[in-house]
Amino acid sequence: MSFDPYSQNGGTVLGIAGEDYAIIASDTRLSEGYSIHSRDVSKLYPLNGVTVLGCTGFHGDVITLVKRVEMRQKSYAFTHRKDMSTTATAQMLATMLYGKRFFPYYTYNILGGIDSEGKGCVYSYDPVGSYEREVFRAAGTASSLLQPLLDNQVGFKNQEGKERVPIPMDRAVAMVKDVFSSAAERDIYTGDAVAIAIITKDGVKYEQFPLRRD
């Protein structure tokens, strides 16, 4: 049996950006194979007052990456006497992932926050740091189940005559609960509860919604 430095601990994250808010959400199940290690591990990591990182995959790499991001955030705050902006954090994370391109972090990353204009922003990443600002994105083990729903309900894709308007915050929160409930029915690595971070210019508010536990 060959040595494998990685493990897959499951989990799903998603992000939605609105006119004046951003939502980052994840399930709370930490598992490996057919074993559930914990039912109460959020994959949401607040970086400052207006930025939250959703990170899942190999939990060891998740913890290491988040620690290093937090260290750089603190160093920046001490040096410049202000918090790092969401857009700067997004660029920094891309640089950190690219720096590990020969032995990548096995993580799925979605960063959400408020930009300098007060608008919601969501950034998605590939394993080696290529990133893109988007309105909505899902990542993790149930991403293939969540993304088509988001394409339809948030992006209004392939809907002729449909006016593409930003969705209000309360509808976005309700949609997050619905898509995670749907994913938990089909993906054994997603379940137990969904943790939701609602980011506005006033800060971050957290909610939790129960999912199926089997």
Short mmCIF file of C-alpha atoms in Angstrom, two decimals:
data_model
loop_
_atom_site.label_atom_id
_atom_site.label_comp_id
_atom_site.label_asym_id
_atom_site.label_seq_id
_atom_site.Cartn_x
_atom_site.Cartn_y
_atom_site.Cartn_z
CA MET A 1 0.00 0.00 0.00
CA SER A 2 1.58 3.27 -1.13
CA PHE A 3 1.87 6.35 1.09
CA ASP A 4 -0.68 9.10 0.39
CA PRO A 5 0.02 12.49 2.00
CA TYR A 6 -3.56 13.62 1.46
CA SER A 7 -6.92 12.57 2.83
CA GLN A 8 -10.41 13.64 1.79
CA ASN A 9 -12.51 14.82 4.72
CA GLY A 10 -15.52 15.87 2.68
CA GLY A 11 -17.64 18.96 3.02
CA THR A 12 -19.09 21.63 0.79
CA VAL A 13 -18.80 25.44 0.70
CA LEU A 14 -20.57 28.06 -1.38
CA GLY A 15 -20.56 31.81 -1.81
CA ILE A 16 -23.13 34.30 -3.09
CA ALA A 17 -22.43 38.02 -3.63
CA GLY A 18 -25.22 40.59 -3.56
CA GLU A 19 -25.42 44.35 -4.02
CA ASP A 20 -24.42 45.11 -0.43
CA TYR A 21 -23.80 41.70 1.12
CA ALA A 22 -21.94 38.44 0.65
CA ILE A 23 -22.83 34.99 1.97
CA ILE A 24 -20.38 32.19 2.66
CA ALA A 25 -21.88 28.88 3.81
CA SER A 26 -20.68 25.37 4.58
CA ASP A 27 -21.93 22.16 6.09
CA THR A 28 -20.55 21.04 9.48
CA ARG A 29 -19.77 17.35 8.85
CA LEU A 30 -16.15 16.17 9.09
CA SER A 31 -15.79 12.66 7.72
CA GLU A 32 -13.42 10.21 6.07
CA GLY A 33 -14.67 7.35 3.95
CA TYR A 34 -17.74 5.99 5.70
CA SER A 35 -16.74 7.31 9.14
CA ILE A 36 -18.02 10.59 10.60
CA HIS A 37 -15.36 12.19 12.83
CA SER A 38 -17.49 15.16 13.92
CA ARG A 39 -20.90 16.65 13.24
CA ASP A 40 -20.03 20.17 14.37
CA VAL A 41 -17.02 21.43 12.41
CA SER A 42 -17.74 24.63 10.49
CA LYS A 43 -15.61 25.28 7.42
CA LEU A 44 -16.03 29.06 7.79
CA TYR A 45 -13.03 31.06 8.97
CA PRO A 46 -13.47 34.81 9.71
CA LEU A 47 -10.33 36.71 8.69
CA ASN A 48 -11.43 40.21 9.70
CA GLY A 49 -14.62 42.24 10.10
CA VAL A 50 -15.67 42.03 6.45
CA THR A 51 -13.93 38.91 5.08
CA VAL A 52 -14.70 35.21 5.59
CA LEU A 53 -12.93 32.22 4.04
CA GLY A 54 -14.84 29.03 3.29
CA CYS A 55 -12.33 26.18 3.15
CA THR A 56 -12.84 22.42 2.92
CA GLY A 57 -11.04 19.32 1.64
CA PHE A 58 -8.17 17.74 3.57
CA HIS A 59 -8.69 19.10 7.08
CA GLY A 60 -4.96 19.09 7.91
CA ASP A 61 -4.24 21.37 4.94
CA VAL A 62 -7.28 23.50 5.80
CA ILE A 63 -5.96 24.17 9.32
CA THR A 64 -2.44 24.90 8.04
CA LEU A 65 -3.61 27.25 5.29
CA VAL A 66 -5.97 29.17 7.59
CA LYS A 67 -3.23 29.60 10.22
CA ARG A 68 -0.85 31.03 7.63
CA VAL A 69 -3.49 33.37 6.21
CA GLU A 70 -4.33 34.61 9.72
CA MET A 71 -0.63 35.14 10.47
CA ARG A 72 -0.22 37.30 7.37
CA GLN A 73 -3.40 39.22 8.21
CA LYS A 74 -2.05 40.05 11.68
CA SER A 75 1.35 41.05 10.27
CA TYR A 76 -0.36 43.37 7.77
CA ALA A 77 -2.53 44.93 10.50
CA PHE A 78 0.50 45.63 12.75
CA THR A 79 2.51 47.07 9.85
CA HIS A 80 -0.18 49.24 8.25
CA ARG A 81 -2.43 49.89 11.28
CA LYS A 82 -5.52 48.73 9.40
CA ASP A 83 -7.15 45.47 8.36
CA MET A 84 -6.41 43.99 4.96
CA SER A 85 -9.21 44.59 2.44
CA THR A 86 -11.15 41.71 0.93
CA THR A 87 -9.64 42.28 -2.52
CA ALA A 88 -6.11 42.34 -1.07
CA THR A 89 -6.83 39.17 0.92
CA ALA A 90 -8.04 37.49 -2.28
CA GLN A 91 -4.79 38.34 -4.07
CA MET A 92 -2.70 37.24 -1.09
CA LEU A 93 -4.46 33.87 -0.91
CA ALA A 94 -3.83 33.33 -4.62
CA THR A 95 -0.12 34.04 -4.10
CA MET A 96 0.05 31.64 -1.15
CA LEU A 97 -1.61 28.84 -3.12
CA TYR A 98 0.69 29.42 -6.10
CA GLY A 99 3.70 29.28 -3.80
CA LYS A 100 2.71 25.71 -2.94
CA ARG A 101 2.04 24.68 -6.54
CA PHE A 102 4.55 21.78 -6.46
CA PHE A 103 2.91 20.25 -3.37
CA PRO A 104 -0.52 21.95 -3.31
CA TYR A 105 -2.85 22.38 -0.40
CA TYR A 106 -5.70 19.89 -0.93
CA THR A 107 -8.36 22.50 -0.21
CA TYR A 108 -11.39 24.02 -1.89
CA ASN A 109 -11.43 27.75 -1.18
CA ILE A 110 -14.14 30.38 -1.55
CA LEU A 111 -13.50 33.85 -0.13
CA GLY A 112 -16.31 36.32 0.51
CA GLY A 113 -16.53 39.87 1.78
CA ILE A 114 -17.25 43.51 1.02
CA ASP A 115 -15.12 45.46 -1.45
CA SER A 116 -13.97 49.09 -1.28
CA GLU A 117 -17.21 50.25 -2.94
CA GLY A 118 -19.40 48.50 -0.35
CA LYS A 119 -20.50 45.76 -2.76
CA GLY A 120 -20.48 42.05 -1.99
CA CYS A 121 -17.72 40.00 -3.60
CA VAL A 122 -16.94 36.28 -3.86
CA TYR A 123 -13.68 34.78 -5.10
CA SER A 124 -13.17 31.16 -6.16
CA TYR A 125 -9.82 29.38 -6.53
CA ASP A 126 -8.24 26.39 -8.18
CA PRO A 127 -5.65 24.38 -6.20
CA VAL A 128 -2.66 26.39 -7.43
CA GLY A 129 -3.95 29.92 -7.00
CA SER A 130 -5.78 30.89 -10.18
CA TYR A 131 -8.75 32.91 -8.94
CA GLU A 132 -11.77 34.73 -10.25
CA ARG A 133 -14.31 37.14 -8.82
CA GLU A 134 -17.81 35.71 -9.21
CA VAL A 135 -21.39 36.29 -8.12
CA PHE A 136 -21.92 32.72 -6.96
CA ARG A 137 -19.85 29.56 -6.69
CA ALA A 138 -19.95 26.16 -4.97
CA ALA A 139 -16.97 23.95 -4.13
CA GLY A 140 -16.35 20.68 -2.36
CA THR A 141 -17.84 17.21 -2.54
CA ALA A 142 -21.39 18.36 -3.38
CA SER A 143 -20.41 21.19 -5.72
CA SER A 144 -21.77 19.36 -8.77
CA LEU A 145 -25.17 19.24 -7.05
CA LEU A 146 -25.21 22.84 -5.82
CA GLN A 147 -23.80 24.63 -8.86
CA PRO A 148 -26.64 23.82 -11.29
CA LEU A 149 -29.19 25.11 -8.77
CA LEU A 150 -27.21 28.31 -8.29
CA ASP A 151 -26.85 28.68 -12.09
CA ASN A 152 -30.63 28.50 -12.40
CA GLN A 153 -31.80 30.45 -9.36
CA VAL A 154 -29.07 33.08 -8.98
CA GLY A 155 -27.55 33.29 -12.45
CA PHE A 156 -30.86 32.77 -14.33
CA LYS A 157 -28.93 30.89 -16.99
CA ASN A 158 -30.73 29.58 -20.09
CA GLN A 159 -33.93 31.43 -19.16
CA GLU A 160 -35.15 33.52 -22.06
CA GLY A 161 -36.90 36.75 -21.17
CA LYS A 162 -35.87 36.52 -17.51
CA GLU A 163 -34.66 39.82 -16.09
CA ARG A 164 -31.33 39.27 -14.34
CA VAL A 165 -31.61 41.31 -11.15
CA PRO A 166 -29.60 40.92 -7.93
CA ILE A 167 -31.45 38.79 -5.41
CA PRO A 168 -32.22 40.24 -1.96
CA MET A 169 -30.37 38.97 1.09
CA ASP A 170 -33.29 37.16 2.74
CA ARG A 171 -34.01 35.21 -0.46
CA ALA A 172 -30.33 34.31 -0.83
CA VAL A 173 -30.21 32.96 2.74
CA ALA A 174 -33.35 30.88 2.14
CA MET A 175 -31.84 29.56 -1.09
CA VAL A 176 -28.64 28.52 0.68
CA LYS A 177 -30.69 26.47 3.14
CA ASP A 178 -32.64 24.87 0.29
CA VAL A 179 -29.62 23.91 -1.83
CA PHE A 180 -27.78 22.41 1.14
CA SER A 181 -30.87 20.46 2.15
CA SER A 182 -31.00 19.08 -1.38
CA ALA A 183 -27.27 18.23 -1.41
CA ALA A 184 -27.49 16.43 1.94
CA GLU A 185 -29.99 14.01 0.40
CA ARG A 186 -27.47 12.86 -2.22
CA ASP A 187 -23.96 13.40 -0.83
CA ILE A 188 -22.89 11.35 2.21
CA TYR A 189 -20.05 13.78 2.95
CA THR A 190 -22.42 16.76 3.34
CA GLY A 191 -24.83 16.93 6.26
CA ASP A 192 -25.62 17.57 9.94
CA ALA A 193 -26.00 21.37 9.65
CA VAL A 194 -25.24 24.32 7.42
CA ALA A 195 -23.30 27.24 8.88
CA ILE A 196 -24.01 30.57 7.17
CA ALA A 197 -21.94 33.76 7.41
CA ILE A 198 -23.81 36.87 6.24
CA ILE A 199 -21.31 39.67 5.55
CA THR A 200 -22.33 43.35 5.32
CA LYS A 201 -20.49 46.62 5.87
CA ASP A 202 -21.58 46.42 9.52
CA GLY A 203 -19.83 43.08 10.11
CA VAL A 204 -20.52 39.35 9.99
CA LYS A 205 -23.66 37.63 11.27
CA TYR A 206 -23.79 33.85 11.69
CA GLU A 207 -26.71 31.46 11.36
CA GLN A 208 -26.99 27.67 11.56
CA PHE A 209 -29.64 25.48 10.01
CA PRO A 210 -30.01 21.71 10.68
CA LEU A 211 -29.61 19.13 7.90
CA ARG A 212 -30.14 15.37 7.88
CA ARG A 213 -27.79 13.54 10.24
CA ASP A 214 -27.57 10.09 8.61
#
